[in-house]
Amino acid sequence: VQLQASGGGLVQPGGSLRLSCAASGSIFSINRMGWYRQAPGKQRELVAVLTSGGSTSYADSVKGQFTISRDIRDNAKNTVYLQMHSLKPEDTAVYYCNADFWYGSSGKWTREPNYWGQGTQVTVSS
C-alpha cells in the first residue's frame, strides 16, 4: 500500500495550491483520509479529514480557507485533494497524507488505522 502525495510548491501569499493524495495497493476500503502538516519546530497537526461517508472536519485555523474533497470517479476513488486558497506564510509546512483503511486479499483483510504517506512541502513566501 502506498499513499502518494503531490502538489506542493512555492506560492506567494494570497495564492492557491491543490494537494493530491492517491492511495494504491491492495486496499479493500478506506474509512478516512486526511491531511496533516508540520511546520519547522512545531508538532504535526491535523488540517482536514474526510470520511468514507463524506463527513469533513477542519482545523479552526483553515476553516473557510481549505477544502478537502475526493475523486468520485471509479478509477480514482482512492484520491483525496486539499484545495488551499488565500495562503499565508504561516501555512508553510510539510503536508502529510494520512489514511485509515482495510487492506489485504479476499478473506483476509487487515485494518491499518494510521498510515502515513510521504510529505509534500508547501512554502508561502514573497
PDB file of C-alpha atoms in Angstrom:
ATOM      1  CA  VAL A   1       0.000   0.000   0.000  1.00  0.00           C
ATOM      2  CA  GLN A   2       1.219   3.451  -0.844  1.00  0.00           C
ATOM      3  CA  LEU A   3      -0.007   6.983  -0.237  1.00  0.00           C
ATOM      4  CA  GLN A   4       1.412   9.271  -2.886  1.00  0.00           C
ATOM      5  CA  ALA A   5       1.161  12.957  -2.061  1.00  0.00           C
ATOM      6  CA  SER A   6       1.839  15.666  -4.609  1.00  0.00           C
ATOM      7  CA  GLY A   7       1.087  19.260  -5.457  1.00  0.00           C
ATOM      8  CA  GLY A   8       3.253  21.165  -3.026  1.00  0.00           C
ATOM      9  CA  GLY A   9       5.441  24.038  -4.016  1.00  0.00           C
ATOM     10  CA  LEU A  10       6.291  27.682  -3.562  1.00  0.00           C
ATOM     11  CA  VAL A  11       3.442  30.158  -3.728  1.00  0.00           C
ATOM     12  CA  GLN A  12       3.077  33.838  -2.913  1.00  0.00           C
ATOM     13  CA  PRO A  13       0.862  34.988  -0.045  1.00  0.00           C
ATOM     14  CA  GLY A  14      -2.742  35.032  -1.164  1.00  0.00           C
ATOM     15  CA  GLY A  15      -2.130  32.320  -3.710  1.00  0.00           C
ATOM     16  CA  SER A  16      -3.637  28.864  -4.073  1.00  0.00           C
ATOM     17  CA  LEU A  17      -2.423  25.307  -4.293  1.00  0.00           C
ATOM     18  CA  ARG A  18      -4.108  21.938  -4.614  1.00  0.00           C
ATOM     19  CA  LEU A  19      -2.567  18.914  -2.972  1.00  0.00           C
ATOM     20  CA  SER A  20      -3.400  15.382  -4.080  1.00  0.00           C
ATOM     21  CA  CYS A  21      -3.065  12.111  -2.225  1.00  0.00           C
ATOM     22  CA  ALA A  22      -3.562   8.868  -4.097  1.00  0.00           C
ATOM     23  CA  ALA A  23      -3.833   5.587  -2.227  1.00  0.00           C
ATOM     24  CA  SER A  24      -2.804   2.489  -4.134  1.00  0.00           C
ATOM     25  CA  GLY A  25      -2.188  -1.177  -3.487  1.00  0.00           C
ATOM     26  CA  SER A  26      -4.326  -3.932  -2.038  1.00  0.00           C
ATOM     27  CA  ILE A  27      -6.844  -1.613  -0.442  1.00  0.00           C
ATOM     28  CA  PHE A  28     -10.292  -3.041   0.191  1.00  0.00           C
ATOM     29  CA  SER A  29     -11.927   0.054   1.602  1.00  0.00           C
ATOM     30  CA  ILE A  30     -10.951   3.390   3.079  1.00  0.00           C
ATOM     31  CA  ASN A  31     -12.547   4.625   6.277  1.00  0.00           C
ATOM     32  CA  ARG A  32     -10.919   8.024   6.366  1.00  0.00           C
ATOM     33  CA  MET A  33      -8.259  10.079   4.604  1.00  0.00           C
ATOM     34  CA  GLY A  34      -6.833  13.317   5.769  1.00  0.00           C
ATOM     35  CA  TRP A  35      -4.083  15.877   5.699  1.00  0.00           C
ATOM     36  CA  TYR A  36      -1.751  16.922   8.474  1.00  0.00           C
ATOM     37  CA  ARG A  37       1.037  19.454   8.439  1.00  0.00           C
ATOM     38  CA  GLN A  38       4.216  20.084  10.331  1.00  0.00           C
ATOM     39  CA  ALA A  39       5.937  23.431  10.363  1.00  0.00           C
ATOM     40  CA  PRO A  40       9.598  23.773  11.398  1.00  0.00           C
ATOM     41  CA  GLY A  41       9.944  23.470  15.145  1.00  0.00           C
ATOM     42  CA  LYS A  42       6.286  22.600  15.637  1.00  0.00           C
ATOM     43  CA  GLN A  43       4.303  19.450  16.203  1.00  0.00           C
ATOM     44  CA  ARG A  44       2.388  17.782  13.413  1.00  0.00           C
ATOM     45  CA  GLU A  45      -1.216  18.981  13.394  1.00  0.00           C
ATOM     46  CA  LEU A  46      -4.440  17.943  11.780  1.00  0.00           C
ATOM     47  CA  VAL A  47      -5.517  20.080   8.825  1.00  0.00           C
ATOM     48  CA  ALA A  48      -8.540  18.307   7.371  1.00  0.00           C
ATOM     49  CA  VAL A  49     -10.185  14.900   7.342  1.00  0.00           C
ATOM     50  CA  LEU A  50     -12.718  13.274   5.028  1.00  0.00           C
ATOM     51  CA  THR A  51     -14.576  10.110   5.994  1.00  0.00           C
ATOM     52  CA  SER A  52     -15.937   7.456   3.681  1.00  0.00           C
ATOM     53  CA  GLY A  53     -19.404   8.761   4.450  1.00  0.00           C
ATOM     54  CA  GLY A  54     -18.477  12.182   3.170  1.00  0.00           C
ATOM     55  CA  SER A  55     -18.120  13.961   6.506  1.00  0.00           C
ATOM     56  CA  THR A  56     -15.390  16.548   6.779  1.00  0.00           C
ATOM     57  CA  SER A  57     -13.634  18.259   9.625  1.00  0.00           C
ATOM     58  CA  TYR A  58     -11.077  21.031   9.610  1.00  0.00           C
ATOM     59  CA  ALA A  59      -8.631  22.699  11.931  1.00  0.00           C
ATOM     60  CA  ASP A  60     -10.041  26.019  13.093  1.00  0.00           C
ATOM     61  CA  SER A  61      -7.092  27.801  11.503  1.00  0.00           C
ATOM     62  CA  VAL A  62      -8.036  26.663   7.986  1.00  0.00           C
ATOM     63  CA  LYS A  63     -11.840  26.688   8.057  1.00  0.00           C
ATOM     64  CA  GLY A  64     -13.150  28.613   5.110  1.00  0.00           C
ATOM     65  CA  GLN A  65      -9.703  28.638   3.549  1.00  0.00           C
ATOM     66  CA  PHE A  66      -9.035  24.961   2.756  1.00  0.00           C
ATOM     67  CA  THR A  67     -11.358  22.346   1.280  1.00  0.00           C
ATOM     68  CA  ILE A  68     -10.853  18.599   1.351  1.00  0.00           C
ATOM     69  CA  SER A  69     -12.585  16.520  -1.295  1.00  0.00           C
ATOM     70  CA  ARG A  70     -12.371  13.182  -3.022  1.00  0.00           C
ATOM     71  CA  ASP A  71     -12.395  11.965  -6.561  1.00  0.00           C
ATOM     72  CA  ILE A  72     -15.587  10.047  -7.140  1.00  0.00           C
ATOM     73  CA  ARG A  73     -14.552   8.516 -10.427  1.00  0.00           C
ATOM     74  CA  ASP A  74     -14.281   4.759 -10.130  1.00  0.00           C
ATOM     75  CA  ASN A  75     -10.714   4.638 -11.328  1.00  0.00           C
ATOM     76  CA  ALA A  76      -9.542   7.306  -8.917  1.00  0.00           C
ATOM     77  CA  LYS A  77     -11.808   6.926  -5.930  1.00  0.00           C
ATOM     78  CA  ASN A  78      -8.893   6.490  -3.571  1.00  0.00           C
ATOM     79  CA  THR A  79      -7.674  10.013  -4.199  1.00  0.00           C
ATOM     80  CA  VAL A  80      -8.290  12.986  -1.968  1.00  0.00           C
ATOM     81  CA  TYR A  81      -7.479  16.603  -2.593  1.00  0.00           C
ATOM     82  CA  LEU A  82      -6.767  19.581  -0.401  1.00  0.00           C
ATOM     83  CA  GLN A  83      -7.623  22.824  -2.121  1.00  0.00           C
ATOM     84  CA  MET A  84      -5.893  25.697  -0.372  1.00  0.00           C
ATOM     85  CA  HIS A  85      -6.797  29.331  -1.007  1.00  0.00           C
ATOM     86  CA  SER A  86      -5.606  32.634   0.423  1.00  0.00           C
ATOM     87  CA  LEU A  87      -2.400  31.062   1.582  1.00  0.00           C
ATOM     88  CA  LYS A  88      -0.426  32.769   4.301  1.00  0.00           C
ATOM     89  CA  PRO A  89       3.201  32.439   5.371  1.00  0.00           C
ATOM     90  CA  GLU A  90       2.001  30.587   8.465  1.00  0.00           C
ATOM     91  CA  ASP A  91       0.628  27.846   6.204  1.00  0.00           C
ATOM     92  CA  THR A  92       4.202  26.965   5.308  1.00  0.00           C
ATOM     93  CA  ALA A  93       4.812  23.382   6.346  1.00  0.00           C
ATOM     94  CA  VAL A  94       5.342  19.860   5.153  1.00  0.00           C
ATOM     95  CA  TYR A  95       1.897  18.443   4.432  1.00  0.00           C
ATOM     96  CA  TYR A  96       1.345  14.740   5.046  1.00  0.00           C
ATOM     97  CA  CYS A  97      -1.410  12.477   3.836  1.00  0.00           C
ATOM     98  CA  ASN A  98      -2.875  10.010   6.320  1.00  0.00           C
ATOM     99  CA  ALA A  99      -5.343   7.170   5.905  1.00  0.00           C
ATOM    100  CA  ASP A 100      -7.369   4.611   7.836  1.00  0.00           C
ATOM    101  CA  PHE A 101      -8.193   1.624   5.638  1.00  0.00           C
ATOM    102  CA  TRP A 102      -8.694  -2.103   5.245  1.00  0.00           C
ATOM    103  CA  TYR A 103      -6.237  -3.959   3.023  1.00  0.00           C
ATOM    104  CA  GLY A 104      -5.213  -7.440   2.050  1.00  0.00           C
ATOM    105  CA  SER A 105      -6.783 -10.098  -0.113  1.00  0.00           C
ATOM    106  CA  SER A 106     -10.135 -11.795  -0.262  1.00  0.00           C
ATOM    107  CA  GLY A 107     -10.963 -13.476   3.022  1.00  0.00           C
ATOM    108  CA  LYS A 108      -8.088 -11.905   4.916  1.00  0.00           C
ATOM    109  CA  TRP A 109      -8.469  -8.198   5.494  1.00  0.00           C
ATOM    110  CA  THR A 110      -6.407  -6.204   7.927  1.00  0.00           C
ATOM    111  CA  ARG A 111      -7.136  -2.734   9.214  1.00  0.00           C
ATOM    112  CA  GLU A 112      -4.445  -0.087   9.100  1.00  0.00           C
ATOM    113  CA  PRO A 113      -5.812   2.799  11.166  1.00  0.00           C
ATOM    114  CA  ASN A 114      -2.961   5.271  10.842  1.00  0.00           C
ATOM    115  CA  TYR A 115      -0.942   5.073   7.637  1.00  0.00           C
ATOM    116  CA  TRP A 116       1.258   7.943   6.524  1.00  0.00           C
ATOM    117  CA  GLY A 117       2.384   8.981   3.127  1.00  0.00           C
ATOM    118  CA  GLN A 118       5.484  10.979   2.362  1.00  0.00           C
ATOM    119  CA  GLY A 119       5.198  14.699   2.864  1.00  0.00           C
ATOM    120  CA  THR A 120       4.961  17.438   0.315  1.00  0.00           C
ATOM    121  CA  GLN A 121       6.470  20.838   1.054  1.00  0.00           C
ATOM    122  CA  VAL A 122       4.279  23.927   0.876  1.00  0.00           C
ATOM    123  CA  THR A 123       6.111  27.233   1.137  1.00  0.00           C
ATOM    124  CA  VAL A 124       4.221  30.506   1.194  1.00  0.00           C
ATOM    125  CA  SER A 125       6.578  33.393   0.660  1.00  0.00           C
ATOM    126  CA  SER A 126       7.001  36.506  -1.393  1.00  0.00           C
TER     127      SER A 126
END
